[in-house]
């Protein structure tokens, strides 16, 4: 009976964690989410969820939250945070991209209180450890900055996010909506052209790469129009189709929340209620 109720709650868990991830993508909401009573403990519990998609979404939310420097201390000291991140990294069943993303969040939080020298040593140790668990096929990650024509509202951002999540080798991404940019962390053996192909597949957006010239000026470099073969991410279950997606009805709320942090706070209390019902029995 317990298993049945857990299964019936799973779409709710995915819906809630995706909402949190979308809210955390907006820098205006990041402090409110971390200050909230229920959200960090909820995200930590999501890291142990049986659905790998829920775990990955929770990690993306934490990655966004950790970008805000003032959040890092509280996040690091939150009960179970560092231990749960370690568990994700060390679990043999965790997909490779998810391990790298968990390592990245762990490194950011771990470095928040250390001296520079300790920080470098610790991050090197973490990297070696992650490579050990990932096996010898793991290469170091690299960062690609994309300028995306057509990235101008939250529904477009969601389309872009879904396209990127399907690519094997994508670790994490951050949107800078005001300048139509997306900063993507990928495994070094993945070609940046694969990102452009995925974004072009949305039919409403097109990506160019942002690169720095020798003089330090930024330039936009168009990708070749010939699509490259994109290896699909088989480790994560497919995202729900739009018409079945539990978050579809929330799109309008999310776009409103983006410009009104107080809107985020009221949504967060709803999320916190859900989390307490689901986990704290």
Short mmCIF file of C-alpha atoms in Angstrom, two decimals:
data_model
loop_
_atom_site.label_atom_id
_atom_site.label_comp_id
_atom_site.label_asym_id
_atom_site.label_seq_id
_atom_site.Cartn_x
_atom_site.Cartn_y
_atom_site.Cartn_z
CA UNK A 1 0.00 0.00 0.00
CA UNK A 2 2.83 2.36 0.90
CA UNK A 3 4.43 1.68 -2.46
CA UNK A 4 1.24 2.55 -4.30
CA UNK A 5 0.90 5.86 -2.50
CA UNK A 6 4.56 6.64 -3.21
CA UNK A 7 4.00 5.91 -6.88
CA UNK A 8 0.91 8.06 -7.05
CA UNK A 9 2.88 10.93 -5.48
CA UNK A 10 5.75 10.71 -7.96
CA UNK A 11 4.34 13.09 -10.61
CA UNK A 12 3.74 15.59 -7.78
CA UNK A 13 7.36 15.29 -6.67
CA UNK A 14 8.55 15.89 -10.23
CA UNK A 15 6.14 18.80 -10.64
CA UNK A 16 7.28 20.43 -7.39
CA UNK A 17 11.00 19.96 -8.06
CA UNK A 18 10.64 21.31 -11.62
CA UNK A 19 8.81 24.35 -10.26
CA UNK A 20 11.59 24.94 -7.73
CA UNK A 21 14.19 24.56 -10.47
CA UNK A 22 12.36 27.11 -12.65
CA UNK A 23 12.02 29.55 -9.76
CA UNK A 24 15.70 29.12 -8.83
CA UNK A 25 16.68 29.91 -12.45
CA UNK A 26 15.65 33.51 -11.79
CA UNK A 27 18.31 35.34 -9.72
CA UNK A 28 15.59 37.46 -8.06
CA UNK A 29 14.18 34.38 -6.30
CA UNK A 30 17.37 32.71 -5.05
CA UNK A 31 17.62 34.31 -1.62
CA UNK A 32 13.89 33.82 -0.88
CA UNK A 33 14.09 30.11 -1.68
CA UNK A 34 17.05 29.53 0.65
CA UNK A 35 15.45 31.60 3.45
CA UNK A 36 12.25 29.55 3.23
CA UNK A 37 11.75 26.94 5.98
CA UNK A 38 10.75 23.98 3.81
CA UNK A 39 12.53 24.27 0.48
CA UNK A 40 16.16 23.35 1.22
CA UNK A 41 15.19 20.32 3.37
CA UNK A 42 12.82 19.30 0.56
CA UNK A 43 15.50 19.58 -2.11
CA UNK A 44 17.86 17.50 0.04
CA UNK A 45 15.21 14.78 0.33
CA UNK A 46 14.70 14.92 -3.44
CA UNK A 47 18.40 13.99 -3.85
CA UNK A 48 17.49 10.55 -2.51
CA UNK A 49 14.40 10.15 -4.71
CA UNK A 50 14.08 6.89 -6.73
CA UNK A 51 13.28 8.79 -9.97
CA UNK A 52 16.64 9.95 -11.48
CA UNK A 53 14.85 12.82 -13.20
CA UNK A 54 13.75 14.23 -9.81
CA UNK A 55 17.36 13.98 -8.51
CA UNK A 56 18.75 15.76 -11.58
CA UNK A 57 16.16 18.53 -11.36
CA UNK A 58 16.88 19.03 -7.64
CA UNK A 59 20.61 19.33 -8.40
CA UNK A 60 19.95 21.94 -11.10
CA UNK A 61 17.90 23.92 -8.56
CA UNK A 62 20.72 23.69 -5.99
CA UNK A 63 23.26 24.71 -8.67
CA UNK A 64 21.23 27.86 -9.40
CA UNK A 65 20.84 28.65 -5.68
CA UNK A 66 24.58 28.21 -5.05
CA UNK A 67 25.35 30.90 -7.64
CA UNK A 68 24.14 33.45 -5.12
CA UNK A 69 27.18 33.86 -2.83
CA UNK A 70 25.17 34.80 0.26
CA UNK A 71 23.27 31.49 0.05
CA UNK A 72 26.31 29.22 0.22
CA UNK A 73 26.94 29.18 3.97
CA UNK A 74 23.32 28.35 4.81
CA UNK A 75 23.18 25.69 2.10
CA UNK A 76 26.39 24.06 3.25
CA UNK A 77 25.29 23.91 6.89
CA UNK A 78 21.78 22.62 6.09
CA UNK A 79 21.32 19.20 7.71
CA UNK A 80 22.16 16.38 5.30
CA UNK A 81 23.16 18.63 2.37
CA UNK A 82 26.84 17.66 1.94
CA UNK A 83 26.20 14.02 2.85
CA UNK A 84 23.38 13.70 0.31
CA UNK A 85 25.54 15.25 -2.42
CA UNK A 86 28.30 12.74 -1.59
CA UNK A 87 25.79 9.89 -1.77
CA UNK A 88 24.69 10.97 -5.26
CA UNK A 89 28.33 11.11 -6.40
CA UNK A 90 29.20 7.71 -4.93
CA UNK A 91 26.07 5.77 -5.90
CA UNK A 92 26.93 3.34 -8.69
CA UNK A 93 23.49 3.77 -10.28
CA UNK A 94 23.80 7.57 -10.65
CA UNK A 95 24.10 8.68 -14.32
CA UNK A 96 27.47 10.24 -15.22
CA UNK A 97 26.18 13.75 -15.93
CA UNK A 98 24.30 13.76 -12.62
CA UNK A 99 27.49 12.79 -10.75
CA UNK A 100 29.41 15.64 -12.36
CA UNK A 101 26.63 18.10 -11.52
CA UNK A 102 26.56 16.90 -7.88
CA UNK A 103 30.37 17.27 -7.72
CA UNK A 104 30.09 20.81 -9.04
CA UNK A 105 27.49 21.80 -6.40
CA UNK A 106 29.58 20.10 -3.68
CA UNK A 107 32.72 21.98 -4.78
CA UNK A 108 30.97 25.37 -4.79
CA UNK A 109 29.57 24.84 -1.27
CA UNK A 110 32.74 23.24 0.11
CA UNK A 111 34.85 26.19 -1.08
CA UNK A 112 32.63 28.77 0.62
CA UNK A 113 34.52 28.68 3.94
CA UNK A 114 38.00 27.49 3.00
CA UNK A 115 41.20 29.39 2.44
CA UNK A 116 42.26 29.51 -1.21
CA UNK A 117 44.94 26.85 -0.79
CA UNK A 118 42.63 24.40 1.02
CA UNK A 119 40.02 25.12 -1.57
CA UNK A 120 42.30 24.15 -4.49
CA UNK A 121 43.40 20.93 -2.73
CA UNK A 122 39.84 19.96 -1.84
CA UNK A 123 38.52 20.59 -5.35
CA UNK A 124 41.34 18.53 -6.88
CA UNK A 125 40.54 15.72 -4.43
CA UNK A 126 36.82 15.90 -5.28
CA UNK A 127 37.61 15.83 -8.99
CA UNK A 128 39.83 12.76 -8.63
CA UNK A 129 37.16 11.07 -6.53
CA UNK A 130 34.43 11.86 -9.08
CA UNK A 131 36.65 10.50 -11.86
CA UNK A 132 37.22 7.33 -9.88
CA UNK A 133 33.47 6.77 -9.55
CA UNK A 134 32.78 7.74 -13.15
CA UNK A 135 35.49 5.51 -14.59
CA UNK A 136 38.27 6.37 -17.00
CA UNK A 137 35.90 7.53 -19.75
CA UNK A 138 35.20 10.77 -17.87
CA UNK A 139 36.92 13.82 -19.31
CA UNK A 140 37.01 17.22 -17.67
CA UNK A 141 34.07 19.54 -18.14
CA UNK A 142 34.16 22.69 -20.26
CA UNK A 143 31.95 25.78 -20.40
CA UNK A 144 30.22 27.00 -23.56
CA UNK A 145 28.46 30.39 -23.68
CA UNK A 146 25.57 30.58 -26.14
CA UNK A 147 23.67 33.60 -27.43
CA UNK A 148 20.18 32.34 -28.28
CA UNK A 149 18.02 34.32 -30.70
CA UNK A 150 14.40 33.90 -29.64
CA UNK A 151 15.11 33.25 -25.93
CA UNK A 152 12.72 35.89 -24.69
CA UNK A 153 10.22 34.37 -22.24
CA UNK A 154 9.84 31.53 -19.73
CA UNK A 155 8.10 29.16 -22.16
CA UNK A 156 11.01 29.54 -24.61
CA UNK A 157 13.43 28.96 -21.73
CA UNK A 158 11.58 25.73 -20.85
CA UNK A 159 11.80 24.57 -24.49
CA UNK A 160 15.52 25.29 -24.53
CA UNK A 161 16.00 23.53 -21.19
CA UNK A 162 14.19 20.39 -22.40
CA UNK A 163 16.30 20.31 -25.57
CA UNK A 164 19.55 20.60 -23.59
CA UNK A 165 18.55 18.00 -20.99
CA UNK A 166 18.15 15.40 -23.72
CA UNK A 167 21.80 15.67 -24.81
CA UNK A 168 24.18 13.12 -23.34
CA UNK A 169 27.16 15.04 -21.93
CA UNK A 170 25.34 18.17 -20.69
CA UNK A 171 26.06 18.70 -16.99
CA UNK A 172 24.39 21.98 -16.07
CA UNK A 173 23.22 25.28 -17.53
CA UNK A 174 22.34 28.77 -16.39
CA UNK A 175 20.14 31.22 -18.28
CA UNK A 176 20.83 34.96 -18.46
CA UNK A 177 17.45 35.96 -19.88
CA UNK A 178 18.13 39.71 -20.03
CA UNK A 179 20.91 39.18 -22.59
CA UNK A 180 19.45 36.05 -24.27
CA UNK A 181 22.32 33.87 -23.11
CA UNK A 182 22.78 30.38 -21.75
CA UNK A 183 26.00 29.24 -20.04
CA UNK A 184 26.31 25.47 -20.48
CA UNK A 185 28.71 23.09 -18.72
CA UNK A 186 29.41 20.04 -20.87
CA UNK A 187 31.79 17.10 -20.87
CA UNK A 188 34.88 17.98 -22.88
CA UNK A 189 34.25 15.18 -25.37
CA UNK A 190 30.89 16.74 -26.41
CA UNK A 191 31.02 19.12 -29.38
CA UNK A 192 29.46 22.54 -28.83
CA UNK A 193 27.74 22.10 -32.23
CA UNK A 194 25.50 19.47 -30.61
CA UNK A 195 24.03 22.21 -28.39
CA UNK A 196 23.27 24.36 -31.45
CA UNK A 197 21.59 21.41 -33.20
CA UNK A 198 19.40 20.73 -30.14
CA UNK A 199 18.37 24.38 -29.83
CA UNK A 200 17.66 24.63 -33.58
CA UNK A 201 15.38 21.58 -33.20
CA UNK A 202 12.97 23.78 -31.18
CA UNK A 203 12.24 25.53 -34.55
CA UNK A 204 11.83 28.87 -32.74
CA UNK A 205 15.38 29.53 -31.50
CA UNK A 206 18.87 29.61 -32.94
CA UNK A 207 22.19 29.60 -31.09
CA UNK A 208 25.51 31.31 -31.73
CA UNK A 209 28.63 30.83 -29.62
CA UNK A 210 30.00 33.72 -27.58
CA UNK A 211 33.82 33.75 -27.71
CA UNK A 212 36.46 36.22 -26.57
CA UNK A 213 38.96 37.64 -29.03
CA UNK A 214 42.64 38.06 -28.11
CA UNK A 215 41.92 41.66 -27.09
CA UNK A 216 39.25 40.39 -24.68
CA UNK A 217 36.26 41.57 -26.71
CA UNK A 218 33.26 39.27 -27.03
CA UNK A 219 32.25 38.08 -30.48
CA UNK A 220 29.32 36.00 -31.73
CA UNK A 221 30.36 33.04 -33.89
CA UNK A 222 27.59 31.30 -35.85
CA UNK A 223 27.57 27.51 -35.90
CA UNK A 224 27.60 25.69 -39.24
CA UNK A 225 24.12 24.96 -40.55
CA UNK A 226 24.82 21.24 -40.99
CA UNK A 227 23.24 19.48 -38.00
CA UNK A 228 25.49 17.17 -35.98
CA UNK A 229 24.44 13.81 -34.57
CA UNK A 230 23.20 14.33 -30.99
CA UNK A 231 23.50 11.38 -28.63
CA UNK A 232 20.30 11.20 -26.59
CA UNK A 233 20.49 10.99 -22.83
CA UNK A 234 19.20 7.49 -22.11
CA UNK A 235 20.09 7.66 -18.40
CA UNK A 236 17.18 10.00 -17.61
CA UNK A 237 13.57 9.10 -18.39
CA UNK A 238 12.01 11.19 -21.16
CA UNK A 239 10.36 14.40 -20.04
CA UNK A 240 6.58 14.19 -20.00
CA UNK A 241 5.01 15.44 -23.23
CA UNK A 242 3.66 18.99 -22.96
CA UNK A 243 -0.02 17.98 -22.83
CA UNK A 244 0.60 15.59 -19.92
CA UNK A 245 3.12 17.72 -18.07
CA UNK A 246 2.04 18.48 -14.49
CA UNK A 247 3.86 21.83 -14.68
CA UNK A 248 2.07 23.09 -17.80
CA UNK A 249 -0.61 24.95 -15.88
CA UNK A 250 2.06 26.66 -13.80
CA UNK A 251 3.81 28.37 -16.73
CA UNK A 252 1.92 31.62 -16.26
CA UNK A 253 2.64 31.61 -12.53
CA UNK A 254 6.33 31.06 -13.16
CA UNK A 255 6.60 33.97 -15.58
CA UNK A 256 4.80 36.23 -13.09
CA UNK A 257 7.04 35.04 -10.28
CA UNK A 258 10.09 35.98 -12.35
CA UNK A 259 9.50 39.69 -11.88
CA UNK A 260 7.86 39.61 -8.43
CA UNK A 261 9.93 37.97 -5.66
CA UNK A 262 6.90 38.20 -3.31
CA UNK A 263 5.05 35.95 -5.78
CA UNK A 264 7.83 33.43 -5.31
CA UNK A 265 7.37 33.53 -1.55
CA UNK A 266 3.66 32.62 -1.78
CA UNK A 267 4.41 29.78 -4.21
CA UNK A 268 7.19 28.57 -1.92
CA UNK A 269 4.83 28.19 1.01
CA UNK A 270 2.65 25.94 -1.19
CA UNK A 271 5.72 23.89 -2.12
CA UNK A 272 6.77 23.68 1.53
CA UNK A 273 3.29 22.37 2.47
CA UNK A 274 3.58 19.70 -0.21
CA UNK A 275 7.05 18.74 0.99
CA UNK A 276 5.96 18.42 4.61
CA UNK A 277 2.99 16.24 3.62
CA UNK A 278 5.14 14.01 1.47
CA UNK A 279 8.18 13.50 3.62
CA UNK A 280 7.66 14.34 7.25
CA UNK A 281 5.16 11.71 8.33
#
